[in-house]
XYZ file of C-alpha atoms in Angstrom:
654
model
C 139.093 138.051 108.746
C 141.518 137.088 105.870
C 144.255 134.510 106.473
C 147.374 135.596 104.598
C 150.044 133.073 105.824
C 149.912 129.379 106.738
C 150.629 130.179 110.385
C 147.895 132.740 110.725
C 145.535 130.538 108.724
C 146.171 127.618 111.079
C 145.545 129.775 114.137
C 142.295 131.150 112.681
C 141.147 127.672 111.568
C 141.700 126.407 115.124
C 139.653 129.290 116.496
C 136.836 128.701 113.984
C 136.832 124.952 114.812
C 136.199 125.743 118.495
C 133.602 128.446 117.795
C 131.643 126.370 115.255
C 131.699 123.177 117.386
C 130.388 125.154 120.360
C 127.661 126.826 118.277
C 126.577 123.461 116.745
C 126.432 121.822 120.219
C 124.225 124.586 121.585
C 122.008 124.617 118.461
C 121.588 120.942 117.700
C 121.993 119.245 121.050
C 120.929 121.789 123.723
C 118.470 123.602 121.400
C 119.787 126.867 122.806
C 121.302 128.801 119.882
C 123.534 131.703 120.876
C 124.080 133.359 117.449
C 121.791 133.952 114.459
C 121.972 131.497 111.581
C 123.547 134.165 109.352
C 126.476 134.582 111.767
C 127.059 130.791 111.904
C 126.928 130.671 108.083
C 129.514 133.499 107.877
C 131.947 131.706 110.195
C 131.411 128.449 108.376
C 132.186 130.012 104.983
C 135.264 131.650 106.407
C 136.597 128.214 107.486
C 135.713 126.736 104.131
C 137.754 129.451 102.405
C 140.761 128.813 104.585
C 140.671 125.056 103.938
C 140.314 125.606 100.186
C 143.366 127.860 100.210
C 145.351 125.565 102.511
C 144.028 121.975 101.993
C 146.546 120.664 104.507
C 144.528 122.406 107.289
C 141.363 120.366 106.539
C 140.905 118.066 109.570
C 138.647 114.977 109.965
C 136.807 116.790 112.819
C 136.292 120.024 110.848
C 132.664 121.129 110.678
C 133.068 121.415 106.920
C 133.451 117.673 106.649
C 129.773 117.211 107.313
C 128.826 118.432 103.837
C 131.401 116.662 101.761
C 129.248 114.686 99.308
C 130.429 111.409 97.858
C 128.872 108.454 96.070
C 129.991 104.988 97.247
C 130.004 101.850 95.172
C 129.089 99.802 98.228
C 129.349 99.703 101.992
C 132.460 98.134 103.517
C 131.945 95.504 106.201
C 132.816 96.431 109.784
C 133.376 93.754 112.402
C 132.274 95.075 115.773
C 134.982 94.814 118.444
C 132.148 94.253 120.931
C 129.023 92.564 119.474
C 125.882 94.731 119.213
C 123.447 92.581 121.093
C 119.705 92.735 121.096
C 117.662 92.823 124.269
C 114.640 90.760 125.181
C 111.202 92.127 124.439
C 108.440 91.962 127.140
C 105.312 91.488 125.148
C 102.932 91.898 128.203
C 102.085 95.575 127.628
C 100.363 95.936 130.992
C 101.989 96.761 134.313
C 102.627 93.016 134.622
C 105.455 93.298 132.149
C 107.489 95.542 134.418
C 106.662 93.461 137.433
C 107.725 90.235 135.707
C 111.089 91.741 134.771
C 111.733 92.925 138.312
C 110.781 89.490 139.648
C 113.217 87.779 137.238
C 116.056 90.114 138.214
C 115.463 89.582 141.952
C 115.295 85.828 141.459
C 118.567 85.734 139.489
C 120.241 87.837 142.155
C 118.775 85.572 144.889
C 117.172 88.502 146.693
C 114.542 87.953 149.355
C 111.589 90.176 150.358
C 113.804 91.597 153.082
C 116.329 92.957 150.583
C 115.934 96.530 149.260
C 114.479 97.261 145.788
C 116.778 97.059 142.808
C 117.651 100.411 141.199
C 116.793 100.580 137.509
C 117.560 103.053 134.757
C 114.446 103.544 132.622
C 114.575 105.194 129.194
C 112.826 105.292 125.823
C 112.852 102.593 123.131
C 113.373 104.568 119.940
C 112.004 103.398 116.570
C 115.055 103.972 114.409
C 118.295 102.296 113.331
C 121.025 101.223 115.761
C 124.423 102.857 115.049
C 127.949 102.350 116.488
C 130.132 105.456 116.553
C 133.915 104.917 116.941
C 135.955 107.771 118.407
C 139.696 107.615 118.529
C 141.410 110.237 120.695
C 138.063 112.058 120.760
C 137.611 112.257 116.953
C 134.873 110.450 115.060
C 136.604 107.997 112.685
C 133.883 105.516 111.809
C 130.121 104.827 112.020
C 128.616 101.429 111.430
C 125.181 99.812 111.398
C 124.311 96.923 113.713
C 124.156 94.422 110.787
C 123.851 90.911 112.263
C 125.276 92.058 115.559
C 128.853 90.975 114.752
C 129.343 92.540 111.324
C 127.791 95.805 110.205
C 128.223 98.303 107.389
C 130.443 101.316 107.291
C 128.103 104.309 106.945
C 130.525 106.986 108.173
C 129.909 109.407 105.324
C 126.139 109.456 105.881
C 126.314 109.611 109.698
C 128.649 112.660 109.448
C 125.596 114.523 108.098
C 123.714 114.158 111.392
C 124.563 117.462 113.014
C 123.630 116.252 116.507
C 126.592 113.852 116.344
C 129.791 115.586 117.396
C 132.791 115.049 115.134
C 134.887 115.606 118.228
C 133.931 114.700 121.821
C 134.100 117.301 124.546
C 136.785 116.656 127.125
C 137.573 113.088 126.092
C 140.842 111.988 124.520
C 140.633 108.166 125.079
C 142.426 106.006 122.466
C 139.051 104.298 121.686
C 135.544 105.086 122.768
C 132.633 103.513 120.876
C 129.228 105.115 121.470
C 126.076 103.340 120.556
C 122.703 104.860 119.862
C 119.796 105.265 117.503
C 119.554 107.260 114.277
C 115.984 108.348 113.765
C 113.793 110.887 111.908
C 111.658 113.329 113.841
C 107.973 113.366 112.938
C 108.073 117.008 111.740
C 111.131 116.197 109.538
C 109.295 113.178 108.244
C 106.209 115.191 107.276
C 108.311 117.942 105.690
C 110.317 115.409 103.704
C 107.140 113.714 102.394
C 105.624 117.057 101.537
C 108.671 117.936 99.415
C 108.477 114.575 97.763
C 104.825 115.002 96.875
C 105.635 118.388 95.326
C 108.422 116.811 93.224
C 106.169 113.963 92.131
C 103.402 116.478 91.179
C 105.992 118.423 89.171
C 106.750 115.295 87.136
C 110.035 114.295 88.752
C 110.958 110.689 88.062
C 112.313 108.095 90.605
C 110.893 110.086 93.491
C 108.615 108.609 96.106
C 107.321 109.203 99.636
C 108.262 106.995 102.603
C 105.703 105.182 104.726
C 107.025 105.882 108.191
C 109.974 107.687 109.987
C 111.814 104.477 110.685
C 111.880 103.429 107.003
C 112.977 106.959 106.128
C 115.847 106.784 108.582
C 117.024 103.387 107.446
C 116.889 104.473 103.805
C 118.944 107.574 104.567
C 121.647 105.719 106.483
C 122.002 103.028 103.809
C 122.009 105.524 100.865
C 125.186 105.156 98.765
C 125.057 108.767 97.726
C 125.691 110.872 100.817
C 124.297 113.917 99.128
C 120.977 112.124 98.632
C 121.205 110.832 102.210
C 121.264 114.374 103.489
C 117.952 115.104 101.895
C 116.424 113.076 104.666
C 117.218 114.986 107.892
C 118.168 112.557 110.707
C 118.654 112.915 114.405
C 120.453 110.795 116.999
C 120.258 109.681 120.616
C 123.117 107.930 122.438
C 122.356 105.226 124.961
C 125.344 102.905 125.439
C 128.904 101.868 124.754
C 130.850 99.455 122.569
C 134.642 99.063 122.703
C 136.342 101.258 125.326
C 140.103 101.700 125.731
C 141.649 104.199 128.090
C 138.427 105.620 129.645
C 136.889 104.751 132.966
C 133.319 103.717 132.601
C 130.993 105.045 135.346
C 129.696 102.474 137.892
C 126.059 102.948 136.851
C 124.174 103.118 133.556
C 122.526 106.434 134.564
C 126.007 107.776 135.290
C 127.141 106.644 131.808
C 124.254 108.582 130.166
C 125.244 111.635 132.107
C 128.821 111.247 130.935
C 127.714 110.833 127.311
C 125.713 114.007 127.566
C 128.715 115.862 129.027
C 130.769 114.754 125.982
C 128.400 116.633 123.717
C 126.295 113.661 122.611
C 122.495 113.965 122.542
C 120.813 111.875 125.270
C 117.056 111.750 125.647
C 115.785 113.685 128.625
C 112.957 111.245 129.244
C 114.860 108.969 131.642
C 114.764 108.188 135.323
C 116.379 106.013 137.930
C 113.669 104.201 139.880
C 113.513 101.712 142.663
C 111.804 98.401 142.108
C 108.855 97.413 139.993
C 106.656 100.296 141.191
C 108.974 102.836 139.736
C 109.099 101.014 136.342
C 105.335 100.820 136.203
C 105.032 104.514 136.901
C 107.594 105.364 134.151
C 105.810 103.077 131.680
C 102.506 104.780 132.349
C 103.970 108.315 132.285
C 105.592 107.738 128.860
C 102.383 106.139 127.550
C 100.530 109.301 128.453
C 103.202 111.468 126.715
C 103.802 109.150 123.730
C 101.632 110.924 121.163
C 103.154 114.292 122.154
C 106.754 113.190 121.654
C 108.458 114.646 118.504
C 109.575 111.213 117.427
C 108.283 107.659 117.335
C 108.863 105.117 120.113
C 107.363 101.642 120.503
C 108.086 101.125 124.169
C 110.481 101.852 127.021
C 113.675 100.068 128.121
C 114.607 99.012 131.694
C 118.178 98.346 132.672
C 119.594 97.372 136.017
C 121.469 100.586 136.901
C 124.454 99.066 138.702
C 127.132 97.709 136.329
C 128.329 95.387 139.104
C 124.865 93.826 139.285
C 124.779 93.707 135.451
C 127.955 91.648 135.512
C 126.435 89.254 138.117
C 123.328 88.749 136.018
C 125.181 88.110 132.796
C 123.575 86.957 129.602
C 121.284 84.214 128.221
C 121.298 83.351 124.485
C 123.367 86.541 123.935
C 120.683 88.690 125.532
C 121.449 90.519 128.741
C 119.460 89.340 131.745
C 119.715 92.853 133.117
C 117.728 94.681 130.447
C 114.333 94.375 128.777
C 112.243 96.344 126.256
C 108.689 96.845 127.497
C 106.440 97.576 124.585
C 103.143 99.468 124.348
C 99.942 98.130 122.820
C 100.280 98.157 119.034
C 98.209 100.405 116.927
C 94.891 98.916 115.864
C 92.113 99.638 113.386
C 88.842 98.032 112.343
C 88.083 96.851 108.791
C 86.118 94.160 106.883
C 87.378 90.598 106.208
C 86.780 90.034 102.485
C 88.252 86.539 102.212
C 90.913 84.052 103.360
C 93.780 82.909 101.160
C 96.410 80.269 102.092
C 100.141 80.980 101.580
C 102.946 78.435 101.490
C 106.182 79.291 103.279
C 109.708 78.048 102.743
C 109.314 75.309 105.322
C 105.984 74.172 103.828
C 103.932 75.924 106.494
C 100.426 76.757 105.326
C 99.369 80.189 106.640
C 95.795 81.503 106.358
C 95.969 85.140 105.244
C 93.068 87.559 105.788
C 92.176 89.619 102.624
C 91.039 92.941 104.034
C 89.254 96.050 102.965
C 92.368 98.309 102.850
C 92.949 100.256 106.049
C 95.645 102.633 107.199
C 97.267 101.334 110.392
C 100.747 101.545 111.928
C 101.994 103.996 109.367
C 100.979 102.095 106.188
C 98.002 100.834 104.276
C 97.217 97.195 105.088
C 95.201 94.913 102.821
C 96.559 91.483 104.011
C 97.050 90.267 107.565
C 98.113 86.948 108.994
C 95.776 84.630 110.865
C 98.845 82.553 111.863
C 97.380 79.073 111.650
C 94.139 77.117 111.617
C 93.717 76.949 115.368
C 94.198 80.669 115.786
C 91.700 81.445 113.058
C 89.167 79.127 114.760
C 89.952 80.480 118.228
C 89.286 84.013 117.005
C 86.048 82.790 115.278
C 86.756 84.761 112.088
C 84.208 84.468 109.283
C 84.227 86.164 105.875
C 82.260 89.405 106.082
C 83.189 90.061 109.706
C 84.405 93.367 111.034
C 87.852 92.562 112.406
C 90.444 94.388 114.416
C 93.843 94.624 112.617
C 97.070 95.334 114.498
C 100.425 96.421 113.042
C 103.433 97.262 115.237
C 106.641 98.556 113.654
C 107.854 96.180 110.980
C 105.917 93.214 112.337
C 103.596 91.509 109.856
C 100.003 92.838 110.373
C 97.712 90.435 112.190
C 94.006 90.004 112.793
C 93.541 90.406 116.545
C 89.905 89.510 116.776
C 86.346 89.968 115.631
C 83.889 92.776 116.560
C 81.038 90.410 117.337
C 78.319 93.058 117.888
C 78.795 94.054 114.204
C 78.288 90.483 112.909
C 75.166 90.076 110.836
C 73.038 86.838 110.821
C 74.164 85.822 107.345
C 77.852 86.179 108.317
C 77.209 84.175 111.466
C 75.908 81.342 109.300
C 79.113 81.087 107.305
C 81.549 78.266 108.173
C 84.612 78.565 110.331
C 87.982 78.310 108.598
C 89.127 74.689 108.281
C 92.431 74.116 106.505
C 91.743 70.597 105.212
C 88.419 71.541 103.627
C 89.617 75.037 102.546
C 92.383 73.574 100.360
C 90.774 70.207 99.801
C 93.656 68.383 101.416
C 96.241 69.579 98.928
C 98.877 72.246 98.747
C 97.321 75.175 96.902
C 100.555 75.601 94.895
C 101.924 72.175 93.965
C 99.022 69.822 94.808
C 101.000 67.685 97.223
C 99.088 66.261 100.206
C 99.109 68.449 103.371
C 99.911 67.011 106.753
C 100.106 68.133 110.406
C 102.194 66.560 113.181
C 100.294 65.855 116.429
C 102.580 68.187 118.394
C 102.219 71.100 116.004
C 99.550 73.669 115.183
C 100.692 74.148 111.578
C 99.610 72.228 108.461
C 102.456 71.746 105.961
C 102.860 70.916 102.344
C 104.650 67.586 101.941
C 106.166 68.516 98.584
C 109.442 69.826 100.015
C 111.657 71.697 97.512
C 109.671 70.206 94.649
C 106.950 72.721 95.642
C 107.619 75.934 93.729
C 106.294 78.068 96.571
C 108.596 76.522 99.115
C 111.584 76.660 96.788
C 111.015 80.257 95.844
C 110.928 81.256 99.474
C 113.993 79.113 100.171
C 115.894 80.976 97.420
C 114.802 84.361 98.780
C 115.823 83.381 102.297
C 119.176 82.090 101.054
C 119.791 85.418 99.234
C 118.617 87.643 102.073
C 120.836 90.229 103.727
C 121.381 88.191 106.941
C 122.141 85.041 104.983
C 124.595 84.940 102.047
C 123.190 88.256 100.707
C 122.710 88.404 96.973
C 121.777 92.034 96.487
C 119.168 92.518 93.725
C 117.782 89.014 93.819
C 114.192 89.868 94.662
C 110.775 88.244 94.434
C 110.078 89.017 90.781
C 113.411 87.705 89.535
C 113.254 84.565 91.675
C 109.737 83.874 90.433
C 110.814 84.098 86.794
C 113.956 81.954 87.337
C 112.043 79.177 89.125
C 108.985 79.214 86.855
C 111.237 79.009 83.752
C 113.116 76.071 85.251
C 116.423 77.951 85.102
C 116.927 77.579 88.833
C 115.892 74.219 90.240
C 118.354 73.966 93.178
C 120.287 76.523 95.211
C 123.584 75.667 93.451
C 121.878 76.654 90.142
C 122.165 80.268 91.327
C 125.894 80.035 90.782
C 125.493 78.827 87.228
C 123.609 81.928 86.213
C 125.211 84.174 83.678
C 124.540 87.492 82.064
C 122.638 85.857 79.186
C 120.281 84.117 81.587
C 119.492 87.248 83.509
C 119.281 89.846 80.776
C 116.627 87.747 79.077
C 114.292 88.189 82.038
C 111.369 90.559 81.949
C 112.292 94.118 82.881
C 115.988 93.224 83.350
C 118.352 95.723 81.789
C 122.039 95.188 80.962
C 123.258 97.118 84.005
C 120.908 95.285 86.438
C 121.959 91.910 84.981
C 125.648 92.689 85.350
C 125.110 93.933 88.922
C 123.289 90.761 89.835
C 126.029 88.582 88.332
C 128.564 90.558 90.434
C 126.400 90.167 93.570
C 126.132 86.397 93.057
C 129.893 86.159 92.638
C 130.388 88.257 95.742
C 128.155 86.007 97.803
C 130.611 83.142 97.262
C 132.861 84.666 99.976
C 130.173 84.443 102.669
C 130.878 83.082 106.110
C 129.847 79.576 107.331
C 127.302 80.883 109.875
C 125.562 82.977 107.227
C 125.626 80.039 104.802
C 124.118 77.712 107.389
C 121.423 80.205 108.203
C 120.729 80.667 104.530
C 120.116 76.973 104.031
C 116.852 77.476 105.884
C 117.150 74.436 108.113
C 114.086 74.286 110.282
C 114.575 75.572 113.833
C 118.024 76.962 112.942
C 118.128 80.774 113.297
C 121.108 83.095 113.164
C 122.249 82.325 116.707
C 122.102 78.544 116.264
C 123.845 78.777 112.921
C 126.725 80.627 114.610
C 126.870 77.979 117.341
C 126.977 75.128 114.839
C 129.672 76.838 112.776
C 131.733 77.609 115.834
C 131.496 73.984 117.132
C 132.162 72.072 113.852
C 134.155 74.653 111.922
C 133.536 72.808 108.652
C 130.368 72.094 106.626
C 131.422 68.507 105.916
C 131.867 67.686 109.613
C 128.457 69.095 110.301
C 126.880 67.105 107.465
C 128.353 63.889 108.835
C 127.415 64.643 112.468
C 125.089 62.244 114.294
C 122.248 63.492 116.519
C 124.397 62.663 119.536
C 127.250 64.833 118.200
C 124.860 67.668 117.410
C 123.585 67.577 120.984
C 127.081 68.443 122.184
C 126.706 71.927 120.645
C 125.818 74.526 123.338
C 122.105 75.528 123.312
C 121.208 72.768 120.761
C 118.464 70.535 122.064
C 116.893 67.304 120.731
C 114.431 69.102 118.371
C 117.131 71.236 116.751
C 119.566 68.337 116.562
C 116.995 66.062 114.882
C 116.039 68.831 112.449
C 119.666 69.472 111.391
C 120.367 65.702 111.043
C 117.220 65.188 108.987
C 118.057 68.149 106.700
C 121.342 66.670 105.605
C 119.641 63.180 105.236
C 117.009 64.671 102.910
C 118.343 63.073 99.661
C 118.706 59.679 101.420
C 115.060 59.732 102.604
C 113.811 60.622 99.102
C 115.738 57.806 97.467
C 114.600 55.269 100.018
C 111.021 56.444 99.683
C 111.331 55.720 95.980
C 112.354 52.131 96.778
C 116.070 52.709 96.302
C 119.103 52.124 98.456
C 121.790 54.630 99.369
C 125.397 53.560 99.643
C 128.436 55.446 100.908
C 130.617 53.770 98.282
C 130.605 53.070 94.521
C 130.501 49.466 93.212
C 129.352 47.585 90.136
C 125.891 47.359 91.734
C 125.628 51.159 91.807
C 123.155 52.482 89.266
C 123.828 56.250 89.704
C 126.318 58.477 91.381
C 124.949 61.804 92.610
C 127.923 64.177 92.310
C 128.451 67.798 93.093
C 130.621 70.335 91.343
C 133.891 69.309 92.975
C 133.421 65.547 93.255
C 136.523 63.488 94.036
C 137.530 59.875 94.112
C 134.038 58.418 93.920
C 133.437 60.195 90.669
C 136.649 58.753 89.221
C 135.678 55.262 90.295
C 132.131 55.649 88.918
C 133.555 56.712 85.563
C 135.952 53.783 85.493
C 133.054 51.338 86.201
C 130.719 52.955 83.742
C 128.278 54.089 86.447
C 125.908 56.856 85.385
C 126.656 60.265 87.000
C 123.882 62.796 87.719
C 123.677 66.039 89.637
C 121.039 67.126 92.173
C 118.659 68.281 89.454
C 119.030 64.870 87.765
C 118.220 63.152 91.022
C 115.034 65.216 91.437
C 113.983 64.358 87.895
C 114.694 60.720 88.493
C 112.669 60.706 91.730
C 109.805 62.544 90.046
C 109.581 60.053 87.206
C 106.914 57.361 87.514
C 109.472 54.599 86.922
C 110.468 51.448 88.766
C 112.288 53.462 91.463
C 115.946 53.849 92.317
C 117.916 50.644 92.782
C 121.081 51.925 94.361
C 122.688 55.354 94.438
C 125.862 56.652 95.949
C 126.376 60.257 97.126
C 129.505 62.323 96.606
């Protein structure tokens, strides 16, 4: 059909919208195509021609908008109107995990044995990437990643390419309806993609590579700045919940919500049931375990939710996790291999971790040659000895671990070898900086006492500070940090903000464009939020949630730095251990000076030998200059403390 006037073109375009949306729904969601592919293509091309002739007729919900390619310079931040919360993971992979969840729910609801079983909605736990879809008046206007739960990234252009996701909801015209679900890659799509990549690599194509598992493939596709490249990785989607809702009545049960989402044209997994009590959950867990390998996509467990929304409201939340839901995982994938040796790694908090060096083995979707032994006591409990045949486990993105030893494969000469002992293994010293190691009585971990003077600790501290969930300095990876620290260019975190193009372009394998991009990323990170900054500092026992609580309570970094332990204990969910850790972190410089025999003063006087001043020092700096007091920065303080001199007499901090 040829459209000759704007009016007839508009009418035909409307008809084609309805026809193509219906065909797409039946093909991609119901898997019940009603027309051949050639007919769908003919109708699609007709609509494309109309929109090219009359651009004003191109609508946001037009099927043609799925294939509009664009290259973005970066992802815009999206603040979620309703936070995207995580749910608790039940690590007991036996039937006891389901029974424990049911027992907790009944206890919280104060139910007795005489009360009837609680109704639960049980569904799959997909191994993909959580996505929030925002529909306004039924039309998809935005798609965002989970991010840190409160702020995600706008990935609308890439999500439009997932044909299972309707650009317009069926029968819903609510002002706002946010749908949450999982973007994932089917196993057959994953294998087909990797096969194409292998062919390209064999043909000599540059910058091409395979992906290690479907989840990584999905995450890479969603966060690809070039939407045309993103569409090379075919993704799918399952809906399972809601975000912000305005002008739509939410069903009284979770199972009813899933039915409603399906009626809107959204894909909802068919493997779901409503069951009564723990017995029903156990049965579902076992049923899916039996079917797991036959599913066309990866899962790592199942999810149980109290079905009644009224009971959900009564149960509420704990530490921002709903009491009414839990993820019940399956046993992780395991393989056997040989333990070749044990190295010791130093983390950003000084923790010494024994790492098993393994005969490489393919497990959990990737080749593993290193696995954690966690700590000395775990290594001894598992009785691991070099040369043993060990069981290695890797689940999802979790660091591989040595689960245990296959004792019936242990030879006499291996049995004669010594157990791992941290003190003797590293001869009492940090394997990186040579500082003494120590272990508190209440802890299982040995730690390097060198603090930030230990290169290993400092490198990890910089990487943590620059990580995506902290201040986020894109492009500042392991190799660059290693060069910057080893060369003495970066000695403290503030040194990152003194880096310039000349510093960076001189690094090994650093081109002009990469150097400029990193300078821009460092500058961009200056606008981070207080919670992300606090998390980035790497204060022991302070995770993302605690960082947000501290920022919300104090509102200002200086107030937090001056807070006493008692004041820190006033923060919700902050206990004595966390309070003491935060307080000690901000007293670090004081402790170092006093350990060197010096005295710390809050004011500047003629007796002051040095003033330790930051970039924006105020009145103390002016007074120090008028009195002729020497002024040093943090790097100068570290050098002073490291020098084998008479110690520090008196220093003031600004």
